[in-house]
mmCIF file of C-alpha atoms in Angstrom:
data_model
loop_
_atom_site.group_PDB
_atom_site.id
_atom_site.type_symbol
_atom_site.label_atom_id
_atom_site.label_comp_id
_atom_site.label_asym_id
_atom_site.label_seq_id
_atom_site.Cartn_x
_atom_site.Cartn_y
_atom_site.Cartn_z
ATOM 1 C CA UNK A 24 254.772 149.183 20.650
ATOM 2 C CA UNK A 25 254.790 146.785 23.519
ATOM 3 C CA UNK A 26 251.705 146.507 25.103
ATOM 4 C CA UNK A 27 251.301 146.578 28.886
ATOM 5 C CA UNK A 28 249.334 144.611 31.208
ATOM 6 C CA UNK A 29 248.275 147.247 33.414
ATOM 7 C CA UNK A 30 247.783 150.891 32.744
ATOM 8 C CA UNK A 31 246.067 153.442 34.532
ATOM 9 C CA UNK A 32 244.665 156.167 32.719
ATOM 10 C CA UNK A 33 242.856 159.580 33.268
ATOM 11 C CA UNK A 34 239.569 158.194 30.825
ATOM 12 C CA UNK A 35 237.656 158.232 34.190
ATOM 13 C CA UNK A 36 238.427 162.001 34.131
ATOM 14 C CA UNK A 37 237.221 162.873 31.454
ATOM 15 C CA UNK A 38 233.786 161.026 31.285
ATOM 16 C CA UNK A 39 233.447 162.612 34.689
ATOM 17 C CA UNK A 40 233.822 166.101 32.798
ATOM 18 C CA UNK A 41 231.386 165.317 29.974
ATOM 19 C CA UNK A 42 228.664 163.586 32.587
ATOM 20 C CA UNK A 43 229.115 166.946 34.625
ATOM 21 C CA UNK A 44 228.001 169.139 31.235
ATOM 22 C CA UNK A 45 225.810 166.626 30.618
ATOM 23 C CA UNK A 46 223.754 167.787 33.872
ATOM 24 C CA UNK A 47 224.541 170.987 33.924
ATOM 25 C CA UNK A 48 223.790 172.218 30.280
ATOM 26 C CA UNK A 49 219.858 172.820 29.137
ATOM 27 C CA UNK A 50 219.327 170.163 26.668
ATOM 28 C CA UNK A 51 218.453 171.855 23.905
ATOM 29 C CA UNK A 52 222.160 174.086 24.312
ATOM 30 C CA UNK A 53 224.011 173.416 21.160
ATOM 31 C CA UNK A 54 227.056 172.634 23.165
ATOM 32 C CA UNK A 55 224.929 170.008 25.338
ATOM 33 C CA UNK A 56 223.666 168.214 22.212
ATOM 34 C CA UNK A 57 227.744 167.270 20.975
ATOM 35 C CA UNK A 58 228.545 166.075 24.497
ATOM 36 C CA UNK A 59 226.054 163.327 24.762
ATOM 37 C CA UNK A 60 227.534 162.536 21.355
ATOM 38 C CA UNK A 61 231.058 162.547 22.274
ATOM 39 C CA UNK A 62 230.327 161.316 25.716
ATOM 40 C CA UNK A 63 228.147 157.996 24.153
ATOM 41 C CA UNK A 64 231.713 157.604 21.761
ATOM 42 C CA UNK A 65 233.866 157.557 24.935
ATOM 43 C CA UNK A 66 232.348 155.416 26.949
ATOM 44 C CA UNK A 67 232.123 153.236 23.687
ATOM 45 C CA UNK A 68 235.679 152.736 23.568
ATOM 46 C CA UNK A 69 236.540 153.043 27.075
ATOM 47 C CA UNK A 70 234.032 149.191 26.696
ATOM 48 C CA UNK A 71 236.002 148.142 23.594
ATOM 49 C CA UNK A 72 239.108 147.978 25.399
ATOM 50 C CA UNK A 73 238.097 146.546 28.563
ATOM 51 C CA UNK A 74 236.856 144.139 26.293
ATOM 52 C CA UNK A 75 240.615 143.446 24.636
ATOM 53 C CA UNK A 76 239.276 145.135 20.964
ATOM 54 C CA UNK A 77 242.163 147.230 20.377
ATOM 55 C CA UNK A 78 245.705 145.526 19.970
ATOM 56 C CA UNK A 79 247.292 148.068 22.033
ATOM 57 C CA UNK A 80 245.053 149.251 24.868
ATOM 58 C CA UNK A 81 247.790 151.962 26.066
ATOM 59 C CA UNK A 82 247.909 153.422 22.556
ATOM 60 C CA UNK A 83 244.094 153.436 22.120
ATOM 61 C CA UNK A 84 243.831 155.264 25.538
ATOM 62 C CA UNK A 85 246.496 157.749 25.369
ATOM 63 C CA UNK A 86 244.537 158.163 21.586
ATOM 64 C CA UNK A 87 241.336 158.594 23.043
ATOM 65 C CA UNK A 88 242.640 160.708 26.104
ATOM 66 C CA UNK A 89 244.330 163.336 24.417
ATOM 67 C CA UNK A 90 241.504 163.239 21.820
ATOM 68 C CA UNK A 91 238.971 164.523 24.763
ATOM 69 C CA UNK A 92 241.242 166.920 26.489
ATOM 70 C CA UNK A 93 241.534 169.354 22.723
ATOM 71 C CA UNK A 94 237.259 169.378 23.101
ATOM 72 C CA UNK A 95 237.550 170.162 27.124
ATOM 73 C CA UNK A 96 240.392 172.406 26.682
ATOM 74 C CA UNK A 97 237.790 174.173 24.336
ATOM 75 C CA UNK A 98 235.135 173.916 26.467
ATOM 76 C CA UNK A 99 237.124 175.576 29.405
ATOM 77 C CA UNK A 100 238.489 178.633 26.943
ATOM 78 C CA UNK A 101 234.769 179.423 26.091
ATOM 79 C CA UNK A 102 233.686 179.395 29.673
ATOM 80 C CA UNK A 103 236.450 181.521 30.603
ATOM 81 C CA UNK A 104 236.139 184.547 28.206
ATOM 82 C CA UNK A 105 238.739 182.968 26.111
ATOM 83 C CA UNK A 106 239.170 182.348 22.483
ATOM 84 C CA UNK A 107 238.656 178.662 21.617
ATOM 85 C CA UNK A 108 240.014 177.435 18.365
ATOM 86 C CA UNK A 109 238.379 178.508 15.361
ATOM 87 C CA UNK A 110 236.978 175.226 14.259
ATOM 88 C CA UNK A 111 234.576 175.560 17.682
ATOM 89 C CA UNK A 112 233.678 179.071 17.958
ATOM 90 C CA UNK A 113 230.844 178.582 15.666
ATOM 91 C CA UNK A 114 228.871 175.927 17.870
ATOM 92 C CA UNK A 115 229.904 178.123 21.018
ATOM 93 C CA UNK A 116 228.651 181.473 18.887
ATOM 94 C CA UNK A 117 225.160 179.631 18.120
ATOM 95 C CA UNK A 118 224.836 177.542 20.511
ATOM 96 C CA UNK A 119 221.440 179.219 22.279
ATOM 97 C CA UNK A 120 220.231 179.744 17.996
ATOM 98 C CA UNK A 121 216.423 178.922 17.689
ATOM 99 C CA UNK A 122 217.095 178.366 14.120
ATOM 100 C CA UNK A 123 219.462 175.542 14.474
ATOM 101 C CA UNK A 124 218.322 171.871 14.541
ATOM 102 C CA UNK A 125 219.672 169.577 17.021
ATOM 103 C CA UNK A 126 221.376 167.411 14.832
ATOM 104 C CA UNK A 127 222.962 170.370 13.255
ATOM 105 C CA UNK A 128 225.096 170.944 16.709
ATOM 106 C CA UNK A 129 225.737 167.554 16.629
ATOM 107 C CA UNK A 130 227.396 167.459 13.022
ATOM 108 C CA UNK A 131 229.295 170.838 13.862
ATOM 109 C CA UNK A 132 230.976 169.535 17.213
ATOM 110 C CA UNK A 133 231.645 166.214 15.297
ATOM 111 C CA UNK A 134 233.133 168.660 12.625
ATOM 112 C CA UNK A 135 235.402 170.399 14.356
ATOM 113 C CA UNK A 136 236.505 167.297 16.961
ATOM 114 C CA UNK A 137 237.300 165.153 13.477
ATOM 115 C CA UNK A 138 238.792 167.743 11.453
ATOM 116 C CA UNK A 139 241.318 169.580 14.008
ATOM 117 C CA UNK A 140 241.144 168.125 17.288
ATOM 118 C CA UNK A 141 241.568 164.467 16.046
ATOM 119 C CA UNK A 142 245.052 165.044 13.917
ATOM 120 C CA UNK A 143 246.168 167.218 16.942
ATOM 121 C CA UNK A 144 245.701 164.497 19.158
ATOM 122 C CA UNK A 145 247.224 161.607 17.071
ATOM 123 C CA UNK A 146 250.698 163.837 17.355
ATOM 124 C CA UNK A 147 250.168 164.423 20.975
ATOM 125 C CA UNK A 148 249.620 160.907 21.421
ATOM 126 C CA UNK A 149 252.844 160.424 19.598
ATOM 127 C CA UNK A 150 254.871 162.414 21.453
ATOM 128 C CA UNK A 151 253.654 160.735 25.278
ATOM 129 C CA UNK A 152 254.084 157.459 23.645
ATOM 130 C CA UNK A 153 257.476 157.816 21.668
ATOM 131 C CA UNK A 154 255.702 156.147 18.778
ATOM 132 C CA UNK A 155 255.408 157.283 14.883
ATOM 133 C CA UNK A 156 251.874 158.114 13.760
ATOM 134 C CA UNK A 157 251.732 154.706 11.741
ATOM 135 C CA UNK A 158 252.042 152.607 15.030
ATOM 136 C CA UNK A 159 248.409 154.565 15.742
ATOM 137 C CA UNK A 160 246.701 153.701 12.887
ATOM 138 C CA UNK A 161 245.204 150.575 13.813
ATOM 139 C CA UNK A 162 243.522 152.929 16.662
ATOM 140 C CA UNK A 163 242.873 155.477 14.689
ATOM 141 C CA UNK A 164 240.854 153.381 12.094
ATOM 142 C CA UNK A 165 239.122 151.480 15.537
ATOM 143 C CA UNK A 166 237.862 155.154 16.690
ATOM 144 C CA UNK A 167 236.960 156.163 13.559
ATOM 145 C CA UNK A 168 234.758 153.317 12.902
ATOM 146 C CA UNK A 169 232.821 153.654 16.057
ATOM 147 C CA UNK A 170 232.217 157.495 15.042
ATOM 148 C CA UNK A 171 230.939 156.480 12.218
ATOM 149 C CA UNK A 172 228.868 153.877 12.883
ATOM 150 C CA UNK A 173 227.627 156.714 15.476
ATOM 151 C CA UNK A 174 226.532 159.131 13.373
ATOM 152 C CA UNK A 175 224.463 156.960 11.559
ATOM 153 C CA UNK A 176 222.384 156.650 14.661
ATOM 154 C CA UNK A 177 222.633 160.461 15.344
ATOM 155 C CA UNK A 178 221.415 161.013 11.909
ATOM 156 C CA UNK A 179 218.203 158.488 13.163
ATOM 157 C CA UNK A 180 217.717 160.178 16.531
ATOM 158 C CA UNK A 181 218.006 164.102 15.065
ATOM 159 C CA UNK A 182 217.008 163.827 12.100
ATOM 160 C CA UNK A 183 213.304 164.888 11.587
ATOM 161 C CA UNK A 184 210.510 161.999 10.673
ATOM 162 C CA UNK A 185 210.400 161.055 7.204
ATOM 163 C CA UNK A 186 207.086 162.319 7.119
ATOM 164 C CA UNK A 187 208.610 165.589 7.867
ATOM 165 C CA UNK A 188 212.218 165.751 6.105
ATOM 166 C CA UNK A 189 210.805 166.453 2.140
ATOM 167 C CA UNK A 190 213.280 166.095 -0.577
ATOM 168 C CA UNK A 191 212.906 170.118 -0.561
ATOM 169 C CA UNK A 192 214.051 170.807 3.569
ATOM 170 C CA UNK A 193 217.060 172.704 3.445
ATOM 171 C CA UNK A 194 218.137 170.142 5.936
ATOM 172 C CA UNK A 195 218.772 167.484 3.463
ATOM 173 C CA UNK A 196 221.105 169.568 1.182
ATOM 174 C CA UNK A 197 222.897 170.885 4.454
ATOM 175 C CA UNK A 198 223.325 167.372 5.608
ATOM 176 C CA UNK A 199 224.844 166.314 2.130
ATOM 177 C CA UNK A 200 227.614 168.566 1.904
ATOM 178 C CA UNK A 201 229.539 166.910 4.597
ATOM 179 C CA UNK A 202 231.128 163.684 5.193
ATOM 180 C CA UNK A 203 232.554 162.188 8.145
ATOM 181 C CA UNK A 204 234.165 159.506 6.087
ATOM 182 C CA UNK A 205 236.116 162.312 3.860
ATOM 183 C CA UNK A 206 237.031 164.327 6.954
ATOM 184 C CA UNK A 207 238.452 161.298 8.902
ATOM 185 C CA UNK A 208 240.463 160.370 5.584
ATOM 186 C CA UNK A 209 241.505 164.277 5.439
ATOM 187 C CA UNK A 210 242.721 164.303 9.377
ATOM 188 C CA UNK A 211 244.989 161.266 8.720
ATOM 189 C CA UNK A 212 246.908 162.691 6.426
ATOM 190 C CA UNK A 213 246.899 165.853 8.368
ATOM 191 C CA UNK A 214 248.290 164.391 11.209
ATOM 192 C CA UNK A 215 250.916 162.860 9.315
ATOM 193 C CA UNK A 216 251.240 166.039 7.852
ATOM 194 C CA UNK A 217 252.034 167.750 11.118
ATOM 195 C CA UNK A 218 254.301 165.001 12.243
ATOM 196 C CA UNK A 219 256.575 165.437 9.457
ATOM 197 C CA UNK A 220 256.193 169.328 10.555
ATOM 198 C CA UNK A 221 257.236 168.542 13.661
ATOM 199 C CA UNK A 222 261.038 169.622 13.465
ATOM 200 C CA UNK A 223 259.933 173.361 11.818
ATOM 201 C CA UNK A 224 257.463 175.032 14.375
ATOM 202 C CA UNK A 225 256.869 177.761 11.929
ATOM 203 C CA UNK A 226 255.436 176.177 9.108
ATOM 204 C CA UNK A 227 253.608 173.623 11.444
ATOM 205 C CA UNK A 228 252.161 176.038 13.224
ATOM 206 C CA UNK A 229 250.618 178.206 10.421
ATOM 207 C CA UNK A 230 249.255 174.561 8.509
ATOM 208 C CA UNK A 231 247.727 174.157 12.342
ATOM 209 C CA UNK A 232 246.101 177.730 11.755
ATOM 210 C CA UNK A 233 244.774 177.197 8.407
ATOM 211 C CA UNK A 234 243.223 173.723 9.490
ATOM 212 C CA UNK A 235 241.691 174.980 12.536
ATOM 213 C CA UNK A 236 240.166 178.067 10.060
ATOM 214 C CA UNK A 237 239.018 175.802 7.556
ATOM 215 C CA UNK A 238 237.349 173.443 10.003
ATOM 216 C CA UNK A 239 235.583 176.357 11.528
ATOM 217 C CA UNK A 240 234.752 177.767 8.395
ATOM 218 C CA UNK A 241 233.088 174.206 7.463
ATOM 219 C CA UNK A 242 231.454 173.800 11.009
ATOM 220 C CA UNK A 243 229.875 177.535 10.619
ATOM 221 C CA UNK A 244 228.363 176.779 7.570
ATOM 222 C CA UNK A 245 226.908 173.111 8.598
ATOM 223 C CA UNK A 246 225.171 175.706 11.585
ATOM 224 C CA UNK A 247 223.544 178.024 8.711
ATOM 225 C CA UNK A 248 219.612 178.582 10.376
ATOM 226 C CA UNK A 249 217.062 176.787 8.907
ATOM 227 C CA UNK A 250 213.452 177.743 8.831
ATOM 228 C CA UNK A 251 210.954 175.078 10.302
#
């Protein structure tokens, strides 16, 4: 894809949203505690590509755009009385839960943004930019690696003292059952999955249900309460 020299973009717009949660939402909210994640990952690559890191700054934005719109759109559904996708109801359902740990949200909104959202997003993308999803890898892998490199300092800032987290903590064995390495592998070749779907709306939109269900059925169990 041809890159251009000057592209305006709604990114503004949607850090705007997530800084407006940000101050509205108690901190401890369950909800609250995946924005600051997600918000810290878009400003993160709303810097890498006014710093010329990605080779195609109108693919990683359209990317990252769309990307934050699925979570908002779910945001806005909750809010409303609606029905958000499966893969979020769980962190909306136990959000306010005194038996979750904070970096259980975290995990859970990162669960369900990775495993449904993201795939969604790369064929959304597709579609605005006339592109295949192949021409998106390169910011697909880009994204990914910042996420990851996140979570490794979410996993510092949530996770208890070492003094604290025993080998026994129910924590620890929740914690290793999920990967965000695995999912992001898993929602590539979803979204090429849904791509090549793309021409038969029924089958593509029940592999779109059973994602979004098994997503949610992995986020609800990464939110199981833990005792103290």
């Amino acid at each position: 894809m041809a890159q251009l020299e000057q592209f305006t973009t709604p990114v503004d717009a949607v850090v705007s949203r997530m800084r407006a949660l940000d101050a509205a939402l108690p901190a401890r909210d369950g909800v609250a505690v995946f924005n600051r994640v997600y918000l810290a990952v878009t400003e993160a690559v709303d810097r890498q590509v006014d710093a010329g890191r990605f080779p195609d700054p109108r693919a990683a934005i359209t990317l990252d755009v769309r990307f934050a719109e699925r979570y908002l759109s779910a945001v806005d559904a909750a809010a409303s009385d609606g029905r958000p996708p499966a893969c979020w109801r769980p962190l909306f359902q136990f959000r306010r839960h005194p038996g979750v740990r904070p970096l259980q949200f975290a995990l859970a909104g990162i669960n369900a943004h990775i495993g449904h959202d993201l795939a969604l997003a790369v064929v959304d993308a597709c579609h605005s930019l006339g592109c295949e999803p192949g021409e998106l890898e390169d910011e697909f892998d880009r994204v990914g690696d910042l996420l990851v490199s996140l979570e490794e300092h979410i996993r510092e800032d949530l996770m208890p003292g070492p003094d604290l987290l025993q080998i026994a903590d129910p924590l620890t064995h929740l914690l290793g059952s999920w990967s965000l390495e695995r999912a992001r592998d898993a929602t590539w070749a979803a979204a090429r999955a849904l791509w090549a779907l793309r021409r038969l709306p029924d089958l593509a939109g029940e592999f779109t249900e059973r994602l979004d269900a098994a997503v949610g059925f992995a986020g609800r169990m990464l939110l199981t309460p833990l005792p103290d």
